[in-house]
Structure formats: C-alpha cells, structure tokens
mmCIF file of C-alpha atoms in Angstrom:
data_model
loop_
_atom_site.group_PDB
_atom_site.id
_atom_site.type_symbol
_atom_site.label_atom_id
_atom_site.label_comp_id
_atom_site.label_asym_id
_atom_site.label_seq_id
_atom_site.Cartn_x
_atom_site.Cartn_y
_atom_site.Cartn_z
ATOM 1 C CA MET A 1 -12.979 -35.457 -11.128
ATOM 2 C CA ARG A 2 -10.990 -38.550 -10.201
ATOM 3 C CA SER A 3 -8.509 -38.631 -7.338
ATOM 4 C CA GLY A 4 -5.203 -37.194 -8.470
ATOM 5 C CA GLU A 5 -6.692 -34.956 -11.175
ATOM 6 C CA GLN A 6 -6.288 -31.208 -10.931
ATOM 7 C CA LEU A 7 -8.641 -28.284 -11.116
ATOM 8 C CA PRO A 8 -8.656 -26.699 -14.560
ATOM 9 C CA GLY A 9 -5.941 -24.073 -14.731
ATOM 10 C CA THR A 10 -4.103 -25.257 -11.608
ATOM 11 C CA THR A 11 -0.786 -26.959 -11.098
ATOM 12 C CA CYS A 12 0.189 -29.632 -8.625
ATOM 13 C CA ARG A 13 2.703 -28.607 -5.968
ATOM 14 C CA SER A 14 5.367 -31.296 -5.650
ATOM 15 C CA ASP A 15 6.403 -30.697 -2.062
ATOM 16 C CA ILE A 16 7.772 -34.113 -1.147
ATOM 17 C CA ALA A 17 10.186 -36.149 -3.224
ATOM 18 C CA GLY A 18 8.524 -35.038 -6.447
ATOM 19 C CA THR A 19 5.060 -36.333 -5.528
ATOM 20 C CA CYS A 20 1.807 -34.696 -4.497
ATOM 21 C CA LEU A 21 0.359 -35.480 -1.083
ATOM 22 C CA ASP A 22 -3.430 -35.333 -1.261
ATOM 23 C CA PRO A 23 -4.818 -35.276 2.298
ATOM 24 C CA LEU A 24 -8.317 -36.042 0.987
ATOM 25 C CA ALA A 25 -7.344 -39.001 -1.204
ATOM 26 C CA GLY A 26 -9.071 -41.418 1.154
ATOM 27 C CA VAL A 27 -12.401 -39.600 1.120
ATOM 28 C CA ARG A 28 -12.734 -38.512 -2.506
ATOM 29 C CA ALA A 29 -15.586 -40.128 -4.430
ATOM 30 C CA PRO A 30 -17.226 -39.813 -7.874
ATOM 31 C CA GLY A 31 -19.547 -36.821 -8.022
ATOM 32 C CA ASP A 32 -17.633 -34.785 -5.439
ATOM 33 C CA PRO A 33 -17.171 -31.074 -6.182
ATOM 34 C CA ASP A 34 -14.040 -30.217 -8.161
ATOM 35 C CA CYS A 35 -13.248 -27.530 -5.594
ATOM 36 C CA ASP A 36 -12.173 -28.429 -2.067
ATOM 37 C CA VAL A 37 -12.239 -24.920 -0.592
ATOM 38 C CA TYR A 38 -13.744 -21.673 -1.884
ATOM 39 C CA LEU A 39 -12.712 -18.226 -0.652
ATOM 40 C CA THR A 40 -13.439 -14.649 -1.526
ATOM 41 C CA GLY A 41 -11.965 -11.419 -0.239
ATOM 42 C CA SER A 42 -9.360 -8.746 -0.884
ATOM 43 C CA VAL A 43 -5.851 -9.468 -2.141
ATOM 44 C CA PHE A 44 -3.097 -7.086 -1.050
ATOM 45 C CA LEU A 45 0.486 -6.823 -2.136
ATOM 46 C CA ASP A 46 2.526 -7.354 1.026
ATOM 47 C CA ILE A 47 6.034 -5.921 1.234
ATOM 48 C CA ILE A 48 7.849 -7.200 4.305
ATOM 49 C CA PHE A 49 10.961 -5.604 5.776
ATOM 50 C CA THR A 50 12.922 -7.933 8.064
ATOM 51 C CA GLY A 51 16.085 -7.747 10.117
ATOM 52 C CA LEU A 52 15.116 -4.554 11.915
ATOM 53 C CA ASP A 53 16.716 -4.221 15.334
ATOM 54 C CA SER A 54 13.927 -2.019 16.661
ATOM 55 C CA ALA A 55 10.899 -0.009 15.640
ATOM 56 C CA PRO A 56 11.578 2.893 13.251
ATOM 57 C CA VAL A 57 12.393 6.107 15.077
ATOM 58 C CA ARG A 58 10.785 9.364 13.979
ATOM 59 C CA GLY A 59 13.115 11.574 12.003
ATOM 60 C CA THR A 60 15.600 8.794 11.225
ATOM 61 C CA GLU A 61 16.173 6.317 8.429
ATOM 62 C CA SER A 62 16.116 2.612 9.276
ATOM 63 C CA TRP A 63 17.835 0.016 7.123
ATOM 64 C CA ALA A 64 16.382 -3.493 6.963
ATOM 65 C CA ARG A 65 18.665 -6.475 6.407
ATOM 66 C CA GLY A 66 16.018 -8.314 4.410
ATOM 67 C CA MET A 67 12.937 -7.692 2.292
ATOM 68 C CA GLY A 68 10.347 -9.904 0.645
ATOM 69 C CA SER A 69 7.083 -9.438 -1.190
ATOM 70 C CA SER A 70 4.086 -11.690 -1.674
ATOM 71 C CA PRO A 71 0.302 -11.650 -2.108
ATOM 72 C CA GLY A 72 -1.447 -10.918 1.193
ATOM 73 C CA GLY A 73 -4.940 -10.448 2.570
ATOM 74 C CA VAL A 74 -7.175 -13.386 1.629
ATOM 75 C CA ALA A 75 -4.213 -14.738 -0.366
ATOM 76 C CA ASN A 76 -2.612 -15.784 2.947
ATOM 77 C CA MET A 77 -5.456 -18.237 3.582
ATOM 78 C CA ALA A 78 -5.655 -19.397 -0.037
ATOM 79 C CA THR A 79 -1.922 -20.097 -0.131
ATOM 80 C CA ALA A 80 -1.968 -21.963 3.176
ATOM 81 C CA LEU A 81 -4.784 -24.222 1.923
ATOM 82 C CA ALA A 82 -3.152 -24.857 -1.450
ATOM 83 C CA ARG A 83 0.207 -25.761 0.095
ATOM 84 C CA LEU A 84 -1.550 -28.423 2.165
ATOM 85 C CA GLY A 85 -2.846 -30.023 -1.013
ATOM 86 C CA LEU A 86 -6.422 -28.732 -1.089
ATOM 87 C CA ARG A 87 -7.917 -27.706 -4.436
ATOM 88 C CA THR A 88 -8.476 -24.051 -3.723
ATOM 89 C CA SER A 89 -10.629 -21.565 -5.633
ATOM 90 C CA LEU A 90 -10.327 -17.831 -4.962
ATOM 91 C CA ALA A 91 -12.711 -15.122 -6.135
ATOM 92 C CA ALA A 92 -11.065 -11.725 -5.731
ATOM 93 C CA ALA A 93 -10.524 -8.385 -7.391
ATOM 94 C CA PHE A 94 -7.053 -7.655 -8.785
ATOM 95 C CA GLY A 95 -5.746 -4.303 -9.916
ATOM 96 C CA ASP A 96 -4.633 -3.917 -13.522
ATOM 97 C CA ASP A 97 -1.244 -2.597 -12.375
ATOM 98 C CA HIS A 98 2.057 -4.460 -12.082
ATOM 99 C CA TYR A 99 1.278 -5.301 -8.453
ATOM 100 C CA GLY A 100 -1.968 -7.000 -9.427
ATOM 101 C CA GLU A 101 -0.266 -8.877 -12.250
ATOM 102 C CA TYR A 102 2.440 -10.081 -9.875
ATOM 103 C CA CYS A 103 -0.094 -11.275 -7.267
ATOM 104 C CA TRP A 104 -2.176 -13.075 -9.894
ATOM 105 C CA ASP A 105 0.858 -14.869 -11.302
ATOM 106 C CA ALA A 106 2.200 -15.788 -7.847
ATOM 107 C CA LEU A 107 -1.120 -17.340 -6.814
ATOM 108 C CA GLU A 108 -2.098 -19.056 -10.063
ATOM 109 C CA GLN A 109 1.284 -20.190 -11.383
ATOM 110 C CA GLY A 110 3.237 -20.337 -8.130
ATOM 111 C CA GLU A 111 0.648 -21.920 -5.835
ATOM 112 C CA GLY A 112 -1.762 -23.640 -8.230
ATOM 113 C CA ILE A 113 -4.808 -21.680 -6.989
ATOM 114 C CA ASP A 114 -7.815 -21.549 -9.308
ATOM 115 C CA LEU A 115 -8.492 -17.886 -10.176
ATOM 116 C CA SER A 116 -11.156 -18.492 -12.826
ATOM 117 C CA LEU A 117 -13.695 -16.674 -10.617
ATOM 118 C CA SER A 118 -11.391 -13.700 -10.016
ATOM 119 C CA ARG A 119 -11.446 -10.470 -12.012
ATOM 120 C CA THR A 120 -9.029 -7.743 -13.032
ATOM 121 C CA VAL A 121 -10.592 -4.338 -12.411
ATOM 122 C CA PRO A 122 -9.602 -1.750 -15.059
ATOM 123 C CA GLY A 123 -8.229 1.471 -13.639
ATOM 124 C CA TRP A 124 -8.043 0.177 -10.068
ATOM 125 C CA HIS A 125 -4.666 -0.151 -8.382
ATOM 126 C CA SER A 126 -3.829 -2.877 -5.924
ATOM 127 C CA PRO A 127 -3.901 -2.216 -2.183
ATOM 128 C CA VAL A 128 -0.432 -2.389 -0.649
ATOM 129 C CA THR A 129 0.686 -3.215 2.885
ATOM 130 C CA VAL A 130 4.198 -2.554 4.142
ATOM 131 C CA SER A 131 5.027 -4.717 7.160
ATOM 132 C CA MET A 132 8.029 -4.158 9.411
ATOM 133 C CA ALA A 133 8.960 -7.175 11.521
ATOM 134 C CA TYR A 134 11.041 -6.796 14.697
ATOM 135 C CA GLU A 135 11.162 -8.307 18.197
ATOM 136 C CA GLY A 136 8.696 -11.061 17.205
ATOM 137 C CA GLU A 137 6.001 -8.522 16.278
ATOM 138 C CA ARG A 138 5.154 -6.414 13.274
ATOM 139 C CA THR A 139 3.941 -2.917 12.418
ATOM 140 C CA MET A 140 1.952 -2.386 9.232
ATOM 141 C CA VAL A 141 1.036 0.528 6.995
ATOM 142 C CA THR A 142 -1.598 0.007 4.278
ATOM 143 C CA HIS A 143 -2.829 2.072 1.349
ATOM 144 C CA GLY A 144 -5.624 1.172 -1.023
ATOM 145 C CA HIS A 145 -8.946 2.025 -2.617
ATOM 146 C CA GLU A 146 -12.110 -0.014 -2.167
ATOM 147 C CA ALA A 147 -12.736 -2.341 -5.090
ATOM 148 C CA PRO A 148 -16.140 -2.422 -6.766
ATOM 149 C CA PRO A 149 -18.101 -5.086 -4.792
ATOM 150 C CA SER A 150 -19.492 -6.625 -7.953
ATOM 151 C CA GLU A 151 -15.973 -7.387 -9.099
ATOM 152 C CA SER A 152 -14.941 -9.281 -5.966
ATOM 153 C CA ALA A 153 -17.051 -12.429 -6.188
ATOM 154 C CA PRO A 154 -19.634 -14.162 -8.387
ATOM 155 C CA ASP A 155 -23.307 -13.757 -7.564
ATOM 156 C CA CYS A 156 -23.449 -17.370 -6.450
ATOM 157 C CA PRO A 157 -20.463 -19.414 -5.245
ATOM 158 C CA PRO A 158 -19.551 -22.681 -6.983
ATOM 159 C CA PRO A 159 -20.073 -26.098 -5.387
ATOM 160 C CA ALA A 160 -17.258 -26.834 -2.943
ATOM 161 C CA ARG A 161 -16.528 -29.160 -0.069
ATOM 162 C CA ALA A 162 -15.828 -26.211 2.184
ATOM 163 C CA ALA A 163 -15.589 -22.443 2.274
ATOM 164 C CA VAL A 164 -13.727 -20.117 4.602
ATOM 165 C CA ALA A 165 -15.506 -16.876 5.479
ATOM 166 C CA SER A 166 -14.294 -13.869 7.423
ATOM 167 C CA LEU A 167 -17.371 -12.480 9.172
ATOM 168 C CA THR A 168 -18.005 -8.737 9.386
ATOM 169 C CA PRO A 169 -19.875 -7.736 12.563
ATOM 170 C CA GLY A 170 -23.259 -6.248 11.720
ATOM 171 C CA ALA A 171 -23.211 -7.271 8.058
ATOM 172 C CA ARG A 172 -24.376 -10.328 6.163
ATOM 173 C CA ALA A 173 -22.611 -11.865 3.182
ATOM 174 C CA GLU A 174 -25.228 -13.475 0.951
ATOM 175 C CA TRP A 175 -22.770 -15.937 -0.534
ATOM 176 C CA ILE A 176 -22.368 -17.691 2.840
ATOM 177 C CA ALA A 177 -26.034 -18.737 2.972
ATOM 178 C CA GLN A 178 -25.919 -19.700 -0.711
ATOM 179 C CA ALA A 179 -22.842 -21.856 -0.170
ATOM 180 C CA ALA A 180 -24.303 -23.574 2.883
ATOM 181 C CA GLY A 181 -27.506 -24.209 0.923
ATOM 182 C CA LYS A 182 -25.463 -26.213 -1.586
ATOM 183 C CA GLY A 183 -24.004 -28.404 1.143
ATOM 184 C CA THR A 184 -20.720 -26.517 1.475
ATOM 185 C CA ARG A 185 -19.224 -26.721 4.970
ATOM 186 C CA VAL A 186 -18.509 -23.129 6.043
ATOM 187 C CA PHE A 187 -15.664 -22.322 8.453
ATOM 188 C CA ALA A 188 -15.677 -18.777 9.819
ATOM 189 C CA ASP A 189 -13.344 -16.437 11.613
ATOM 190 C CA VAL A 190 -13.914 -12.794 12.526
ATOM 191 C CA GLY A 191 -11.970 -9.572 12.728
ATOM 192 C CA TRP A 192 -11.804 -7.159 15.626
ATOM 193 C CA ASP A 193 -15.126 -5.401 16.295
ATOM 194 C CA GLU A 194 -14.150 -1.760 15.884
ATOM 195 C CA SER A 195 -17.616 -0.672 17.088
ATOM 196 C CA GLY A 196 -16.939 -2.133 20.520
ATOM 197 C CA ARG A 197 -20.407 -3.729 20.622
ATOM 198 C CA TRP A 198 -19.261 -7.355 20.639
ATOM 199 C CA ASP A 199 -22.877 -8.384 20.185
ATOM 200 C CA PRO A 200 -23.182 -12.045 19.092
ATOM 201 C CA ASP A 201 -26.369 -11.100 17.235
ATOM 202 C CA ASP A 202 -24.131 -9.096 14.901
ATOM 203 C CA LEU A 203 -22.708 -12.417 13.650
ATOM 204 C CA ALA A 204 -25.924 -13.499 11.965
ATOM 205 C CA ASP A 205 -24.117 -15.576 9.326
ATOM 206 C CA LEU A 206 -22.972 -17.985 12.041
ATOM 207 C CA GLU A 207 -26.282 -19.777 11.567
ATOM 208 C CA HIS A 208 -24.959 -21.017 8.203
ATOM 209 C CA CYS A 209 -21.525 -22.052 9.506
ATOM 210 C CA GLU A 210 -20.255 -25.416 10.697
ATOM 211 C CA ALA A 211 -17.316 -24.044 12.689
ATOM 212 C CA PHE A 212 -16.273 -20.723 14.215
ATOM 213 C CA LEU A 213 -12.597 -20.073 15.001
ATOM 214 C CA PRO A 214 -12.087 -16.835 16.973
ATOM 215 C CA ASN A 215 -9.168 -16.066 19.239
ATOM 216 C CA ALA A 216 -9.594 -16.037 23.003
ATOM 217 C CA ALA A 217 -10.122 -12.276 23.310
ATOM 218 C CA GLU A 218 -12.797 -12.260 20.617
ATOM 219 C CA ALA A 219 -14.560 -15.339 21.997
ATOM 220 C CA MET A 220 -14.741 -13.958 25.543
ATOM 221 C CA ARG A 221 -16.043 -10.596 24.416
ATOM 222 C CA TYR A 222 -18.790 -12.117 22.289
ATOM 223 C CA THR A 223 -19.905 -14.465 25.070
ATOM 224 C CA ARG A 224 -19.399 -12.101 28.034
ATOM 225 C CA THR A 225 -17.265 -14.713 29.768
ATOM 226 C CA ASP A 226 -13.887 -14.435 31.492
ATOM 227 C CA CYS A 227 -12.569 -17.844 30.423
ATOM 228 C CA PRO A 228 -11.832 -18.869 26.810
ATOM 229 C CA ARG A 229 -12.906 -22.461 27.481
ATOM 230 C CA ALA A 230 -16.236 -21.293 28.862
ATOM 231 C CA ALA A 231 -16.512 -19.006 25.832
ATOM 232 C CA ALA A 232 -16.035 -21.947 23.465
ATOM 233 C CA ARG A 233 -18.799 -23.883 25.220
ATOM 234 C CA ALA A 234 -21.110 -20.868 25.064
ATOM 235 C CA LEU A 235 -20.474 -20.386 21.351
ATOM 236 C CA THR A 236 -21.847 -23.865 20.602
ATOM 237 C CA ASP A 237 -25.293 -22.370 21.224
ATOM 238 C CA ARG A 238 -24.780 -20.544 17.939
ATOM 239 C CA VAL A 239 -22.522 -22.780 15.848
ATOM 240 C CA PRO A 240 -22.002 -26.576 15.892
ATOM 241 C CA LEU A 241 -18.219 -26.449 16.429
ATOM 242 C CA ALA A 242 -16.338 -23.741 18.340
ATOM 243 C CA VAL A 243 -12.538 -23.553 18.201
ATOM 244 C CA VAL A 244 -10.815 -20.915 20.339
ATOM 245 C CA THR A 245 -7.121 -20.198 19.870
ATOM 246 C CA LEU A 246 -5.308 -19.542 23.141
ATOM 247 C CA GLY A 247 -2.057 -18.029 21.895
ATOM 248 C CA ALA A 248 0.922 -19.537 23.694
ATOM 249 C CA GLU A 249 -1.416 -21.996 25.469
ATOM 250 C CA GLY A 250 -2.572 -23.688 22.248
ATOM 251 C CA ALA A 251 -6.214 -24.159 21.294
ATOM 252 C CA TYR A 252 -9.466 -25.519 22.731
ATOM 253 C CA ALA A 253 -12.452 -26.863 20.790
ATOM 254 C CA VAL A 254 -15.962 -28.025 21.627
ATOM 255 C CA ASP A 255 -18.251 -30.017 19.335
ATOM 256 C CA GLY A 256 -21.741 -28.992 20.346
ATOM 257 C CA ALA A 257 -23.375 -31.895 18.520
ATOM 258 C CA THR A 258 -21.465 -34.651 20.310
ATOM 259 C CA GLY A 259 -20.325 -32.869 23.449
ATOM 260 C CA GLU A 260 -16.716 -33.785 22.650
ATOM 261 C CA SER A 261 -14.005 -31.324 23.624
ATOM 262 C CA ALA A 262 -10.276 -31.257 22.972
ATOM 263 C CA GLU A 263 -7.349 -29.109 24.032
ATOM 264 C CA VAL A 264 -3.852 -29.183 22.572
ATOM 265 C CA PRO A 265 -0.937 -27.109 23.924
ATOM 266 C CA ALA A 266 1.061 -24.872 21.635
ATOM 267 C CA LEU A 267 4.476 -25.878 20.371
ATOM 268 C CA SER A 268 7.395 -23.882 21.718
ATOM 269 C CA VAL A 269 9.168 -22.197 18.815
ATOM 270 C CA GLU A 270 11.216 -19.085 18.139
ATOM 271 C CA ALA A 271 8.655 -16.717 16.659
ATOM 272 C CA LEU A 272 10.008 -14.271 14.084
ATOM 273 C CA ASP A 273 6.774 -12.925 12.593
ATOM 274 C CA PRO A 274 3.164 -13.826 13.534
ATOM 275 C CA THR A 275 1.703 -12.454 10.275
ATOM 276 C CA GLY A 276 -0.721 -14.958 8.763
ATOM 277 C CA ALA A 277 -0.435 -17.502 11.603
ATOM 278 C CA GLY A 278 -4.183 -17.360 12.225
ATOM 279 C CA ASP A 279 -4.874 -18.090 8.559
ATOM 280 C CA VAL A 280 -2.471 -21.028 8.620
ATOM 281 C CA PHE A 281 -4.168 -22.400 11.748
ATOM 282 C CA VAL A 282 -7.574 -22.280 10.064
ATOM 283 C CA ALA A 283 -6.151 -23.923 6.928
ATOM 284 C CA GLY A 284 -4.694 -26.758 8.978
ATOM 285 C CA PHE A 285 -7.955 -27.276 10.846
ATOM 286 C CA VAL A 286 -10.010 -27.257 7.639
ATOM 287 C CA THR A 287 -7.640 -29.815 6.096
ATOM 288 C CA GLY A 288 -7.998 -32.198 9.025
ATOM 289 C CA THR A 289 -11.756 -31.754 9.176
ATOM 290 C CA LEU A 290 -12.286 -32.495 5.484
ATOM 291 C CA ALA A 291 -10.010 -35.528 5.825
ATOM 292 C CA GLY A 292 -12.159 -36.849 8.675
ATOM 293 C CA TRP A 293 -9.533 -36.744 11.444
ATOM 294 C CA PRO A 294 -10.437 -36.809 15.167
ATOM 295 C CA LEU A 295 -10.939 -33.422 16.790
ATOM 296 C CA ALA A 296 -7.714 -33.519 18.830
ATOM 297 C CA ASP A 297 -5.658 -34.421 15.734
ATOM 298 C CA ARG A 298 -7.160 -31.504 13.852
ATOM 299 C CA LEU A 299 -6.218 -29.111 16.655
ATOM 300 C CA ALA A 300 -2.703 -30.513 16.888
ATOM 301 C CA PHE A 301 -2.136 -30.248 13.133
ATOM 302 C CA ALA A 302 -3.516 -26.715 12.974
ATOM 303 C CA GLY A 303 -1.269 -25.657 15.838
ATOM 304 C CA LEU A 304 1.745 -27.319 14.226
ATOM 305 C CA THR A 305 1.270 -25.566 10.885
ATOM 306 C CA ALA A 306 0.807 -22.222 12.648
ATOM 307 C CA ALA A 307 3.970 -22.809 14.698
ATOM 308 C CA LEU A 308 5.966 -23.599 11.579
ATOM 309 C CA SER A 309 4.684 -20.411 9.931
ATOM 310 C CA VAL A 310 5.739 -17.988 12.687
ATOM 311 C CA GLN A 311 9.363 -19.115 12.305
ATOM 312 C CA GLU A 312 9.417 -17.395 8.897
ATOM 313 C CA PHE A 313 8.672 -13.848 7.800
ATOM 314 C CA GLY A 314 5.569 -12.759 5.942
ATOM 315 C CA GLY A 315 2.041 -14.100 5.532
ATOM 316 C CA SER A 316 1.728 -16.314 2.475
ATOM 317 C CA LEU A 317 5.542 -16.538 2.305
ATOM 318 C CA SER A 318 5.616 -18.501 5.564
ATOM 319 C CA ALA A 319 2.707 -20.929 5.026
ATOM 320 C CA PRO A 320 4.139 -24.463 5.353
ATOM 321 C CA GLY A 321 3.627 -27.337 2.941
ATOM 322 C CA TRP A 322 3.858 -31.057 3.599
ATOM 323 C CA SER A 323 7.634 -31.019 3.145
ATOM 324 C CA GLU A 324 8.000 -28.685 6.133
ATOM 325 C CA VAL A 325 5.620 -30.827 8.192
ATOM 326 C CA ALA A 326 7.476 -34.024 7.271
ATOM 327 C CA ALA A 327 10.893 -32.519 7.964
ATOM 328 C CA TRP A 328 9.737 -31.239 11.368
ATOM 329 C CA TRP A 329 8.363 -34.664 12.293
ATOM 330 C CA GLN A 330 11.608 -36.356 11.290
ATOM 331 C CA GLN A 331 13.656 -33.848 13.270
ATOM 332 C CA VAL A 332 11.696 -34.027 16.538
ATOM 333 C CA ARG A 333 11.679 -37.833 16.527
ATOM 334 C CA ALA A 334 15.453 -37.836 16.110
ATOM 335 C CA THR A 335 16.074 -35.321 18.908
ATOM 336 C CA PRO A 336 17.012 -36.957 22.248
ATOM 337 C CA GLY A 337 15.019 -36.163 25.378
ATOM 338 C CA GLN A 338 11.624 -35.646 23.757
ATOM 339 C CA ASP A 339 8.591 -36.184 25.968
ATOM 340 C CA PRO A 340 7.014 -39.478 24.801
ATOM 341 C CA ALA A 341 3.518 -38.191 25.588
ATOM 342 C CA ALA A 342 4.123 -35.059 23.514
ATOM 343 C CA LEU A 343 5.454 -37.134 20.614
ATOM 344 C CA SER A 344 2.452 -39.439 20.735
ATOM 345 C CA ARG A 345 0.166 -36.419 20.302
ATOM 346 C CA TYR A 346 1.542 -36.101 16.757
ATOM 347 C CA GLY A 347 1.775 -39.805 16.047
ATOM 348 C CA PHE A 348 -1.038 -39.537 13.511
ATOM 349 C CA LEU A 349 1.496 -37.900 11.167
ATOM 350 C CA GLU A 350 3.307 -41.216 10.828
ATOM 351 C CA ARG A 351 0.643 -42.707 8.581
ATOM 352 C CA LEU A 352 0.428 -39.556 6.448
ATOM 353 C CA LEU A 353 3.992 -38.603 5.685
ATOM 354 C CA PRO A 354 6.684 -40.106 3.491
ATOM 355 C CA ALA A 355 10.303 -39.407 4.372
ATOM 356 C CA PRO A 356 11.188 -35.751 3.709
ATOM 357 C CA ALA A 357 13.629 -34.957 0.933
ATOM 358 C CA ARG A 358 15.189 -32.014 2.784
ATOM 359 C CA PRO A 359 16.388 -31.299 6.338
ATOM 360 C CA TRP A 360 14.528 -29.123 8.840
ATOM 361 C CA PRO A 361 14.318 -26.231 9.500
ATOM 362 C CA LEU A 362 13.628 -25.175 5.928
ATOM 363 C CA ARG A 363 14.049 -21.732 4.432
ATOM 364 C CA ARG A 364 11.898 -20.760 1.492
ATOM 365 C CA ALA A 365 13.230 -18.619 -1.304
ATOM 366 C CA VAL A 366 11.924 -15.097 -0.856
ATOM 367 C CA PRO A 367 10.127 -13.873 -3.982
ATOM 368 C CA THR A 368 10.215 -10.245 -4.923
ATOM 369 C CA ILE A 369 8.997 -7.920 -7.635
ATOM 370 C CA GLY A 370 11.300 -6.631 -10.334
ATOM 371 C CA PHE A 371 13.119 -9.626 -11.745
ATOM 372 C CA GLY A 372 12.113 -10.458 -15.299
ATOM 373 C CA ARG A 373 12.041 -13.951 -16.756
ATOM 374 C CA SER A 374 15.360 -14.925 -18.277
ATOM 375 C CA ALA A 375 15.347 -15.565 -21.985
#
C-alpha cells in the first residue's frame, strides 16, 4: 500500500481543510503492513446523559439536559486511533439488533475503521451502558450477555505495525504472542484487579509487549511501591517501556532499553466527563511512537489529546482529531501571558499542523439512534 492509500473498506477522515493528515507519512515504506493498529475486544452501545445537576436520587425522576449515544468499549480506543489518522482494524462481535447495526455503521462509515475481521452474532443482543455525567464524574449501569469467544476475533491476527491489548490478570490472550511473533509492536493497558492479588506474574503477556501503560494506582500495586515514578522504573524489569499516568500531575515514562525517562505535566482544563480519556491517552502515545517522535513529545501529545477529550461528554464521542489539536495550538499561541517554557513543550506540533479551519474550542455534533436517512 502506498502512502495516502486507504485500507479496503475504509474512508479517509478529512479533519483539516478538506485534507487528510497522515502522522506516519514520513515513515511509510513499500512492504509495510496495510494495517497500522489492530484491536480486538467488546463493543458496547453507550448512552450518555449529560446536564445533570447531581447524582440521581432514589425514588425521584431526574431530567437530563442532554443525551448522546455512540459505540463504546473497545470502540473508544479504535475511534481515538482512527481520528488521529491511523489505519485501524477492529475485530469484535456485534449483535444482530438495531444497536449492533448502529455501532457497526458508526465505526465503519463514520470513522473509517476496518471491520472486515468483525462478525455479527445471530441471536445475540448488544451490551448497553448508560452513563450519567455530573460534577466532572460519571456513574454507569451496564447490561449485556457474553459473546461467543470464537466470534470476537480471528484465530490469528493480521500483520500490523502495532496492536493495543487490554490485559486480563491471570489470563493469557494467545493473539498477543502471535501478533508479537509477526513483528507487531504491542501496547498494553490493564483493568482493575478485582481479585486483589496485584501479582505481576498474573500479567504473563507483558513478555510479548513493547509498552505498558497503567495508571499510578495500578502501577504501584503491581510493583509494591509507594511512588508512581519508582513503579515505572520497576516495571521496566518486565516490559521495555513503562508509561504511568499520574492524573492531574501528567505522566511519567521510562525506557528500560536506553535508560531515558520523561515527565510531562498535565494540562489544566475544565473536565466535563473523563470517560474514555485513558483510551485517548494510549492512542496519542501509540501515534507518536509509530511516528518515531522523542519520548517526551509522545507523552505531551498523549496528555494533550486526553485533555481535549475530557472537555466533551462520552467516550468515542469526545476523541479529538487533528482539527481539534490544530485549533487548540492556534488558540494557546494567541493567548497573552502564556508561559514560554510550557509553549515550547508543544513546539513539535508546529511542524505537523496546518492552520485549522475552525476556531477552538470545538463542539462535535452528538449522534443518536432513531433518525432515519432522508430520502
């Protein structure tokens, strides 16, 4: 596939002035895999209620001033990657109900994600999550039935530059070793260990991963340390690159192969909904890594994309594209009183971004279920 061509069945998102920004244009070469990033996992239908003044009170009815719907679960990560210009392939199970049809169409037609490895499961209905956002946090209620495992992913993943895996403590996913064996660079995160063991030996698939991106609480529990920076250094005994997110403090990373470390503070923003921010951070870091950026630039970009996402509601709804990044960069440079040192931290954006076509902050249209196509 030549630079500028698209994956079969995908569309090109025209985020800036009608053109596609390909962050990997400078590193693409003949013989490279068609797919930039491969993912597999569960897709949910997310229904997000916004504009709540407080948490729902038992025995009362609460009215929300806004509502949106979008694909969630692994779709949050897939959308975040696709909006940053990476050729993204998702293997997932979809229900054969209207919810599944909506999620499939939103991902394939709306985001240009390759779903050729995904399957519709007859007689299985889509899992649904209702999220209520208020006071900068969210409360979620989910209903669903487990999909047949054989329907979720192919026996062997396709060649890809990278893959993003969500590790399950105490369980192996065979596709991770298979992907790494093909030269795919595997980036991993992990969910909360409900068993309470926090045993690093339970993360056996880390041996096949290039990078591990837990949050500070997870990293400290797995390493039995009381400092997230010490935890990141300890994790390099198990994975070449450890990236620990520090919440409001930003992120810290250690490259075990070179000994290089980097820390970037978080951007101060008005957070409306943190849903999907971790997925957006990983997507930003993967983008910078595949493009060959320095470690500190990758951390800064990942933190920026996550900060932009929490200013909007929803998971995949809030994932920023290059137009949001470009508009933010234009706005902060034009704002008087900016710290020159802080601005220089994001100076690498200058060589990447054309002038944005729209002002910042941006507000995406909120998709919803129920509107048919006009004739």
